[in-house]
GROMACS .gro file of C-alpha atoms in nm:
model
  383
    1MET     CA    1  14.116 -14.602  11.718
    2GLN     CA    2  14.161 -14.290  11.505
    3ASP     CA    3  14.450 -14.047  11.556
    4PRO     CA    4  14.386 -13.731  11.767
    5ILE     CA    5  14.165 -13.459  11.613
    6LYS     CA    6  14.355 -13.174  11.452
    7LEU     CA    7  14.350 -12.846  11.641
    8VAL     CA    8  14.146 -12.558  11.496
    9PRO     CA    9  14.370 -12.346  11.265
   10THR     CA   10  14.375 -12.018  11.462
   11PRO     CA   11  14.680 -11.847  11.617
   12ASP     CA   12  14.583 -11.956  11.968
   13GLN     CA   13  14.416 -12.280  11.845
   14ARG     CA   14  14.084 -12.177  12.006
   15PHE     CA   15  13.741 -12.087  11.861
   16HIS     CA   16  13.633 -11.721  11.846
   17ASP     CA   17  13.285 -11.567  11.795
   18GLY     CA   18  13.403 -11.257  11.611
   19ASN     CA   19  13.251 -10.909  11.643
   20PRO     CA   20  13.063 -10.754  11.348
   21ALA     CA   21  13.070 -10.412  11.514
   22THR     CA   22  13.451 -10.403  11.504
   23GLY     CA   23  13.499 -10.611  11.191
   24GLU     CA   24  13.658 -10.900  11.379
   25LEU     CA   25  13.593 -11.230  11.196
   26GLY     CA   26  13.478 -11.541  11.373
   27THR     CA   27  13.662 -11.874  11.343
   28VAL     CA   28  13.602 -12.048  11.009
   29VAL     CA   29  13.544 -12.422  11.056
   30SER     CA   30  13.627 -12.626  10.747
   31ALA     CA   31  13.441 -12.934  10.626
   32ASP     CA   32  13.766 -13.131  10.660
   33TRP     CA   33  13.789 -13.044  11.032
   34LEU     CA   34  13.423 -13.134  11.093
   35ASN     CA   35  13.460 -13.464  10.905
   36THR     CA   36  13.768 -13.544  11.113
   37LEU     CA   37  13.569 -13.470  11.434
   38GLN     CA   38  13.283 -13.691  11.318
   39SER     CA   39  13.516 -13.976  11.226
   40ALA     CA   40  13.706 -13.955  11.557
   41THR     CA   41  13.380 -13.952  11.757
   42GLN     CA   42  13.250 -14.257  11.572
   43SER     CA   43  13.581 -14.439  11.618
   44THR     CA   44  13.586 -14.372  11.995
   45GLN     CA   45  13.220 -14.472  12.030
   46GLN     CA   46  13.282 -14.797  11.841
   47GLU     CA   47  13.577 -14.881  12.069
   48MET     CA   48  13.355 -14.840  12.377
   49LEU     CA   49  13.066 -15.035  12.223
   50SER     CA   50  13.308 -15.319  12.146
   51VAL     CA   51  13.412 -15.339  12.514
   52ILE     CA   52  13.046 -15.342  12.624
   53ALA     CA   53  12.949 -15.606  12.368
   54ASN     CA   54  13.247 -15.824  12.465
   55SER     CA   55  13.114 -15.832  12.823
   56GLY     CA   56  12.788 -15.985  12.700
   57GLN     CA   57  12.583 -15.667  12.724
   58LYS     CA   58  12.364 -15.500  12.465
   59ALA     CA   59  12.397 -15.123  12.433
   60ASP     CA   60  12.119 -14.953  12.628
   61PRO     CA   61  12.084 -14.571  12.583
   62THR     CA   62  11.901 -14.545  12.919
   63ARG     CA   63  12.198 -14.675  13.122
   64GLN     CA   64  12.525 -14.507  13.218
   65ASP     CA   65  12.704 -14.794  13.394
   66GLN     CA   66  12.758 -15.041  13.108
   67LEU     CA   67  13.120 -14.944  13.042
   68LEU     CA   68  13.195 -14.970  13.418
   69GLN     CA   69  13.050 -15.322  13.435
   70ALA     CA   70  13.242 -15.424  13.125
   71VAL     CA   71  13.572 -15.305  13.279
   72GLN     CA   72  13.490 -15.485  13.608
   73ASN     CA   73  13.429 -15.807  13.414
   74ILE     CA   74  13.767 -15.771  13.248
   75ALA     CA   75  13.951 -15.695  13.577
   76TRP     CA   76  13.758 -15.917  13.819
   77GLY     CA   77  13.581 -16.172  13.602
   78GLY     CA   78  13.248 -16.039  13.731
   79ASN     CA   79  13.082 -15.740  13.894
   80SER     CA   80  13.213 -15.812  14.246
   81LYS     CA   81  13.569 -15.762  14.366
   82PRO     CA   82  13.727 -16.106  14.439
   83THR     CA   83  13.839 -16.182  14.795
   84THR     CA   84  14.062 -16.484  14.723
   85LEU     CA   85  14.362 -16.567  14.512
   86ALA     CA   86  14.148 -16.804  14.306
   87GLY     CA   87  13.907 -16.520  14.241
   88TYR     CA   88  14.186 -16.343  14.054
   89GLY     CA   89  14.280 -16.662  13.872
   90ILE     CA   90  14.601 -16.711  14.074
   91VAL     CA   91  14.662 -17.084  14.124
   92ASP     CA   92  15.024 -17.094  14.244
   93GLY     CA   93  14.998 -16.868  14.553
   94ALA     CA   94  14.965 -16.978  14.919
   95SER     CA   95  14.648 -16.861  15.093
   96LYS     CA   96  14.623 -16.746  15.453
   97THR     CA   97  14.481 -17.086  15.548
   98ASP     CA   98  14.769 -17.265  15.374
   99LEU     CA   99  15.025 -17.056  15.566
  100GLN     CA  100  14.852 -17.107  15.903
  101THR     CA  101  14.839 -17.484  15.846
  102ALA     CA  102  15.204 -17.495  15.746
  103VAL     CA  103  15.318 -17.301  16.056
  104SER     CA  104  15.100 -17.513  16.287
  105ASN     CA  105  15.242 -17.834  16.141
  106LEU     CA  106  15.594 -17.695  16.177
  107VAL     CA  107  15.545 -17.614  16.548
  108ALA     CA  108  15.369 -17.944  16.625
  109GLY     CA  109  15.628 -18.156  16.449
  110ALA     CA  110  15.946 -17.981  16.568
  111PRO     CA  111  16.150 -18.075  16.880
  112GLY     CA  112  16.296 -17.857  17.155
  113ALA     CA  113  16.207 -17.491  17.164
  114LEU     CA  114  15.925 -17.518  16.912
  115ASN     CA  115  15.758 -17.785  17.127
  116THR     CA  116  15.774 -17.530  17.409
  117LEU     CA  117  15.587 -17.283  17.191
  118GLN     CA  118  15.318 -17.544  17.128
  119GLU     CA  119  15.285 -17.609  17.501
  120LEU     CA  120  15.260 -17.236  17.573
  121ALA     CA  121  14.994 -17.196  17.306
  122ALA     CA  122  14.793 -17.481  17.455
  123ALA     CA  123  14.829 -17.336  17.806
  124LEU     CA  124  14.701 -17.000  17.683
  125GLY     CA  125  14.400 -17.155  17.516
  126ASN     CA  126  14.535 -17.105  17.164
  127ASP     CA  127  14.414 -16.744  17.182
  128ALA     CA  128  14.525 -16.579  16.859
  129ASN     CA  129  14.479 -16.234  17.020
  130TYR     CA  130  14.625 -16.321  17.361
  131ALA     CA  131  14.821 -15.992  17.396
  132ALA     CA  132  14.512 -15.785  17.327
  133THR     CA  133  14.307 -16.000  17.565
  134ILE     CA  134  14.554 -15.954  17.853
  135THR     CA  135  14.585 -15.578  17.785
  136LYS     CA  136  14.209 -15.542  17.802
  137GLN     CA  137  14.187 -15.740  18.125
  138LEU     CA  138  14.462 -15.529  18.283
  139SER     CA  139  14.297 -15.206  18.174
  140ASN     CA  140  13.973 -15.319  18.334
  141LYS     CA  141  14.160 -15.386  18.658
  142ALA     CA  142  14.370 -15.067  18.672
  143ASP     CA  143  14.229 -14.812  18.431
  144LYS     CA  144  14.359 -14.460  18.485
  145ALA     CA  145  14.071 -14.232  18.578
  146VAL     CA  146  14.018 -13.914  18.377
  147THR     CA  147  13.738 -13.762  18.586
  148LEU     CA  148  13.678 -13.675  18.951
  149ALA     CA  149  13.404 -13.937  18.963
  150GLY     CA  150  13.654 -14.192  18.833
  151TYR     CA  151  13.853 -14.144  19.155
  152GLY     CA  152  13.541 -14.158  19.368
  153ILE     CA  153  13.536 -13.781  19.434
  154GLY     CA  154  13.177 -13.665  19.451
  155ASP     CA  155  13.193 -13.334  19.641
  156ALA     CA  156  13.399 -13.121  19.401
  157GLN     CA  157  13.303 -12.913  19.098
  158THR     CA  158  13.419 -13.030  18.757
  159LYS     CA  159  13.607 -12.796  18.525
  160ALA     CA  160  13.297 -12.756  18.309
  161GLN     CA  161  13.087 -12.669  18.614
  162SER     CA  162  13.344 -12.417  18.737
  163ASP     CA  163  13.374 -12.252  18.395
  164ALA     CA  164  12.996 -12.233  18.364
  165ARG     CA  165  12.959 -12.082  18.711
  166TYR     CA  166  13.247 -11.837  18.722
  167PHE     CA  167  13.325 -11.744  18.361
  168GLN     CA  168  13.030 -11.807  18.132
  169ARG     CA  169  12.737 -11.723  18.360
  170GLN     CA  170  12.801 -11.366  18.465
  171ALA     CA  171  12.760 -11.017  18.322
  172ARG     CA  172  12.885 -10.670  18.421
  173PHE     CA  173  12.694 -10.346  18.362
  174THR     CA  174  12.852  -9.999  18.379
  175SER     CA  175  12.576  -9.815  18.191
  176ASN     CA  176  12.198  -9.830  18.162
  177ARG     CA  177  12.103 -10.151  17.979
  178GLN     CA  178  11.856 -10.439  17.973
  179PHE     CA  179  11.930 -10.797  18.079
  180THR     CA  180  11.717 -11.091  17.963
  181VAL     CA  181  11.710 -11.381  18.208
  182PRO     CA  182  11.847 -11.692  18.026
  183ASP     CA  183  11.645 -12.008  17.971
  184GLY     CA  184  11.625 -12.235  18.274
  185VAL     CA  185  11.738 -11.963  18.521
  186THR     CA  186  11.509 -11.894  18.817
  187ARG     CA  187  11.754 -11.724  19.057
  188ILE     CA  188  12.026 -11.466  19.002
  189TYR     CA  189  12.298 -11.328  19.231
  190VAL     CA  190  12.350 -10.953  19.219
  191SER     CA  191  12.648 -10.744  19.335
  192GLY     CA  192  12.686 -10.372  19.281
  193CYS     CA  193  12.679 -10.021  19.422
  194GLY     CA  194  12.545  -9.671  19.377
  195GLY     CA  195  12.764  -9.383  19.262
  196GLY     CA  196  13.007  -9.217  19.501
  197GLY     CA  197  12.954  -8.857  19.615
  198GLY     CA  198  13.174  -8.575  19.487
  199GLY     CA  199  13.423  -8.407  19.720
  200GLY     CA  200  13.343  -8.058  19.852
  201GLY     CA  201  13.537  -7.756  19.726
  202SER     CA  202  13.764  -7.569  19.966
  203GLY     CA  203  13.691  -7.212  20.070
  204ALA     CA  204  13.905  -6.922  19.956
  205SER     CA  205  14.131  -6.796  20.235
  206SER     CA  206  14.006  -6.512  20.452
  207ALA     CA  207  14.233  -6.282  20.648
  208SER     CA  208  14.246  -6.527  20.936
  209VAL     CA  209  14.126  -6.873  20.834
  210MET     CA  210  14.116  -7.117  20.545
  211ALA     CA  211  13.913  -7.439  20.525
  212ALA     CA  212  13.938  -7.751  20.305
  213GLY     CA  213  13.639  -7.940  20.160
  214GLY     CA  214  13.510  -8.273  20.294
  215GLY     CA  215  13.544  -8.602  20.107
  216GLY     CA  216  13.244  -8.755  19.925
  217GLY     CA  217  13.071  -9.062  20.071
  218ALA     CA  218  13.069  -9.407  19.909
  219GLY     CA  219  12.754  -9.540  19.743
  220ASN     CA  220  12.546  -9.815  19.903
  221HIS     CA  221  12.635 -10.168  19.791
  222VAL     CA  222  12.511 -10.528  19.780
  223MET     CA  223  12.723 -10.846  19.749
  224ARG     CA  224  12.587 -11.163  19.582
  225GLN     CA  225  12.232 -11.103  19.699
  226ASP     CA  226  12.002 -11.365  19.544
  227TYR     CA  227  11.673 -11.278  19.374
  228ALA     CA  228  11.397 -11.490  19.222
  229VAL     CA  229  11.347 -11.435  18.847
  230ARG     CA  230  11.170 -11.595  18.549
  231PRO     CA  231  11.332 -11.725  18.228
  232GLY     CA  232  11.292 -11.461  17.959
  233GLN     CA  233  11.220 -11.183  18.212
  234ILE     CA  234  11.366 -10.846  18.110
  235LEU     CA  235  11.547 -10.649  18.383
  236ASN     CA  236  11.601 -10.276  18.329
  237ILE     CA  237  11.934 -10.185  18.486
  238VAL     CA  238  12.000  -9.824  18.589
  239ILE     CA  239  12.357  -9.732  18.685
  240GLY     CA  240  12.406  -9.434  18.918
  241GLY     CA  241  12.659  -9.177  18.805
  242GLY     CA  242  12.939  -9.047  19.025
  243GLY     CA  243  12.877  -8.713  19.199
  244SER     CA  244  13.063  -8.407  19.073
  245GLY     CA  245  13.321  -8.234  19.290
  246GLY     CA  246  13.215  -7.895  19.430
  247LEU     CA  247  13.389  -7.581  19.304
  248GLY     CA  248  13.631  -7.392  19.524
  249GLY     CA  249  13.544  -7.049  19.663
  250PRO     CA  250  13.651  -6.772  19.423
  251GLY     CA  251  13.940  -6.540  19.508
  252ASN     CA  252  14.077  -6.466  19.852
  253GLY     CA  253  14.108  -6.160  20.068
  254ALA     CA  254  13.992  -6.015  20.393
  255THR     CA  255  13.660  -6.200  20.400
  256GLY     CA  256  13.731  -6.503  20.179
  257SER     CA  257  13.447  -6.706  20.026
  258ALA     CA  258  13.300  -7.049  20.088
  259GLY     CA  259  13.345  -7.348  19.857
  260ILE     CA  260  13.061  -7.543  19.696
  261ILE     CA  261  12.925  -7.873  19.829
  262GLY     CA  262  12.990  -8.181  19.615
  263THR     CA  263  12.688  -8.336  19.443
  264ASN     CA  264  12.543  -8.670  19.550
  265GLY     CA  265  12.614  -8.990  19.363
  266GLY     CA  266  12.327  -9.141  19.162
  267ALA     CA  267  12.128  -9.446  19.271
  268THR     CA  268  12.182  -9.782  19.100
  269ALA     CA  269  11.860  -9.979  19.063
  270ILE     CA  270  11.681 -10.280  18.909
  271ALA     CA  271  11.313 -10.208  18.965
  272GLU     CA  272  11.190 -10.551  18.853
  273ILE     CA  273  11.355 -10.722  19.152
  274GLY     CA  274  11.315 -10.434  19.398
  275LEU     CA  275  11.684 -10.340  19.411
  276ASN     CA  276  11.776  -9.979  19.491
  277LEU     CA  277  12.128  -9.872  19.594
  278PRO     CA  278  12.146  -9.501  19.691
  279GLY     CA  279  12.456  -9.304  19.601
  280GLY     CA  280  12.688  -9.142  19.853
  281THR     CA  281  12.630  -8.778  19.944
  282GLY     CA  282  12.864  -8.499  19.841
  283GLY     CA  283  13.136  -8.368  20.071
  284GLY     CA  284  13.071  -8.042  20.257
  285PRO     CA  285  13.228  -7.713  20.138
  286GLY     CA  286  13.510  -7.532  20.312
  287ASN     CA  287  13.373  -7.216  20.480
  288THR     CA  288  13.529  -6.890  20.592
  289ASN     CA  289  13.445  -6.893  20.961
  290GLY     CA  290  13.593  -7.219  21.078
  291THR     CA  291  13.834  -7.260  21.363
  292TRP     CA  292  14.149  -7.463  21.399
  293GLY     CA  293  14.084  -7.823  21.286
  294ASN     CA  294  13.714  -7.753  21.225
  295GLY     CA  295  13.686  -7.788  20.847
  296ALA     CA  296  13.412  -7.902  20.611
  297SER     CA  297  13.196  -8.199  20.703
  298PRO     CA  298  13.233  -8.521  20.504
  299GLY     CA  299  12.976  -8.666  20.268
  300ASN     CA  300  12.777  -8.957  20.412
  301GLY     CA  301  12.801  -9.299  20.253
  302GLY     CA  302  12.499  -9.494  20.137
  303PRO     CA  303  12.333  -9.712  20.407
  304GLY     CA  304  12.605  -9.917  20.572
  305MET     CA  305  12.882  -9.754  20.366
  306ALA     CA  306  13.187  -9.546  20.458
  307PRO     CA  307  13.153  -9.166  20.465
  308GLY     CA  308  13.429  -8.938  20.347
  309THR     CA  309  13.657  -8.775  20.602
  310THR     CA  310  13.643  -8.419  20.732
  311GLY     CA  311  13.841  -8.143  20.564
  312TRP     CA  312  14.084  -7.946  20.781
  313SER     CA  313  14.093  -7.575  20.857
  314GLY     CA  314  14.315  -7.334  21.046
  315PRO     CA  315  14.480  -6.992  21.050
  316THR     CA  316  14.636  -6.851  20.736
  317THR     CA  317  14.988  -6.834  20.875
  318ASN     CA  318  15.228  -7.017  20.649
  319MET     CA  319  15.012  -7.329  20.664
  320CYS     CA  320  14.814  -7.555  20.435
  321TYR     CA  321  14.536  -7.799  20.515
  322PRO     CA  322  14.429  -8.121  20.339
  323GLY     CA  323  14.078  -8.190  20.219
  324GLY     CA  324  13.880  -8.492  20.335
  325LEU     CA  325  13.937  -8.834  20.179
  326GLY     CA  326  13.664  -8.993  19.970
  327GLY     CA  327  13.478  -9.288  20.123
  328ASN     CA  328  13.596  -9.636  20.020
  329SER     CA  329  13.369  -9.879  19.833
  330PRO     CA  330  13.405 -10.261  19.806
  331PHE     CA  331  13.462 -10.193  19.436
  332GLY     CA  332  13.717  -9.908  19.457
  333GLY     CA  333  13.916  -9.682  19.689
  334GLY     CA  334  13.811  -9.328  19.778
  335GLY     CA  335  13.990  -9.033  19.618
  336GLY     CA  336  14.282  -8.867  19.797
  337THR     CA  337  14.351  -8.497  19.847
  338GLY     CA  338  14.632  -8.261  19.750
  339TRP     CA  339  14.889  -8.130  20.003
  340TRP     CA  340  15.136  -7.854  19.927
  341TYR     CA  341  15.272  -7.568  20.136
  342TRP     CA  342  15.156  -7.220  20.026
  343ALA     CA  343  14.959  -7.360  19.734
  344GLY     CA  344  14.635  -7.546  19.664
  345GLY     CA  345  14.665  -7.913  19.568
  346VAL     CA  346  14.468  -8.128  19.325
  347SER     CA  347  14.234  -8.388  19.473
  348GLN     CA  348  14.178  -8.732  19.319
  349ASN     CA  349  13.861  -8.883  19.177
  350GLY     CA  350  13.719  -9.195  19.337
  351SER     CA  351  13.864  -9.512  19.180
  352GLY     CA  352  13.683  -9.820  19.054
  353PHE     CA  353  13.311  -9.805  19.128
  354GLY     CA  354  13.105  -9.640  19.402
  355SER     CA  355  13.385  -9.460  19.590
  356GLY     CA  356  13.376  -9.093  19.693
  357GLY     CA  357  13.588  -8.812  19.551
  358GLY     CA  358  13.852  -8.631  19.759
  359GLY     CA  359  13.778  -8.288  19.908
  360GLY     CA  360  13.947  -7.972  19.781
  361PHE     CA  361  14.270  -7.869  19.955
  362ALA     CA  362  14.310  -7.530  20.129
  363GLY     CA  363  14.621  -7.321  20.065
  364SER     CA  364  14.701  -6.993  20.238
  365VAL     CA  365  14.760  -6.778  19.929
  366ASP     CA  366  14.516  -6.931  19.684
  367GLY     CA  367  14.150  -6.926  19.599
  368GLY     CA  368  13.945  -7.235  19.679
  369ILE     CA  369  14.028  -7.568  19.514
  370ALA     CA  370  13.758  -7.788  19.356
  371GLY     CA  371  13.674  -8.126  19.504
  372ALA     CA  372  13.714  -8.442  19.294
  373ASN     CA  373  13.441  -8.654  19.133
  374GLY     CA  374  13.295  -8.969  19.284
  375ALA     CA  375  13.317  -9.301  19.095
  376PRO     CA  376  13.006  -9.430  18.910
  377GLY     CA  377  12.805  -9.731  19.022
  378VAL     CA  378  12.815 -10.083  18.877
  379ILE     CA  379  12.608 -10.405  18.865
  380PHE     CA  380  12.732 -10.766  18.840
  381ILE     CA  381  12.480 -11.045  18.769
  382GLU     CA  382  12.563 -11.415  18.814
  383TRP     CA  383  12.337 -11.711  18.740
   0.00000   0.00000   0.00000
C-alpha cells in the first residue's frame, strides 16, 4: 500500500477558498499533489479489491457488504460466527462435553467422599440446577407479599388509591374560575363557604356614653356535599368576597356620632349544580344613645353559621369597651377586637375563609374606630 498522502502546502495545512474582494488567494493545488492523491486512492482500492477477490467474490458496485463478508471469512472461515472450538480451527482444546465427561468419570470411579457425591447426585435426580430448583420451590411456599392483597387484606385502600383520592383528585378555588369535570367523573364532593361579614365601626364618644361596633357574621358553609355531574361539564365558580369593616363615627364631643355598619360578605355559588352559600352580614355600628352593656348588635352568620358577638357600651368615665368578635367559620377563626384604656384599639380581620371581622373598639377620648374586614369565601372540589 502506498505511503500516506502529503499534506497540502499551506501554513495550517488546510484548503482555503480565497477572497477576490480582499485580494486573498485561494489554495493552489499542484499536479504532483493530485497525482499523489490519485495513486494513493488506487492503491487503497486495489488492497480492498484483493481482500474481496481472495474471499471468492467478484466486485459488485451495487453492494456495500463485500468487504465485511471477506473479513468474516478470514476470521471465522465463513459468514457465521462459530460456536465450537473446531469452528475456530482449534483441535487441542477440551470442549464443555469433554470436561463434563471427565468430571463424571472421576466422581464415578473414585472411592470415599467422591462416591458420596455420586450418591447425593443420584438422590437429587442429577438436577444440574438443584439450588435454583429448591429456591424456586421455597419462594412459592413462602413468598414475601408486597401488596395488601398478597396478605389477604381486601378492605383497605392501596397507596395509589389513597393518593388518587386525597392528593391528585381535588382542587381549591379562591377566585372566580371555571372547572371542567374530568373524564369518567359523575359525582363530585364540594366544601366551601360564603364571605364573612365586616365588623361594625364604633361610635365616637358622647358626653355620657360610648359604644363599640358588633362583630361580623360568618358565611354559610357546606362540607363534602355530593353533586351529580357529567364528564366535560363546565362549572362556573363564583367566590364571595369578605365584607368591609364599617367606619368609626367621626370626632367626639357632647353629642358624639354613630359608627357605620359593616358590609355583608358575598355569596359563593356554583349555579350549574344549584349551590349558593350566602355571606355573613355586617356587624352593627356603635351608636350614641346606648346604655351600660348595650352596644352594637352583631352581624348574623349565614344559615346555620355563627354570628358575631355584641359590642359593648357604657359611660365615658375612665373606661374602654371592646367591640364584638367576628363569627367563626369551619375554614377560619373570627377576627378579634382591640382593648386599651383611654384609647381606641385596632380590630382584626377574619382569618382563613368565611369568618367575620372584629367590631371597632370604643375608647373614652377618641373618635370611633373602624371595624375589621371579613374573610373571603372558598370552594374545594373532590372527585
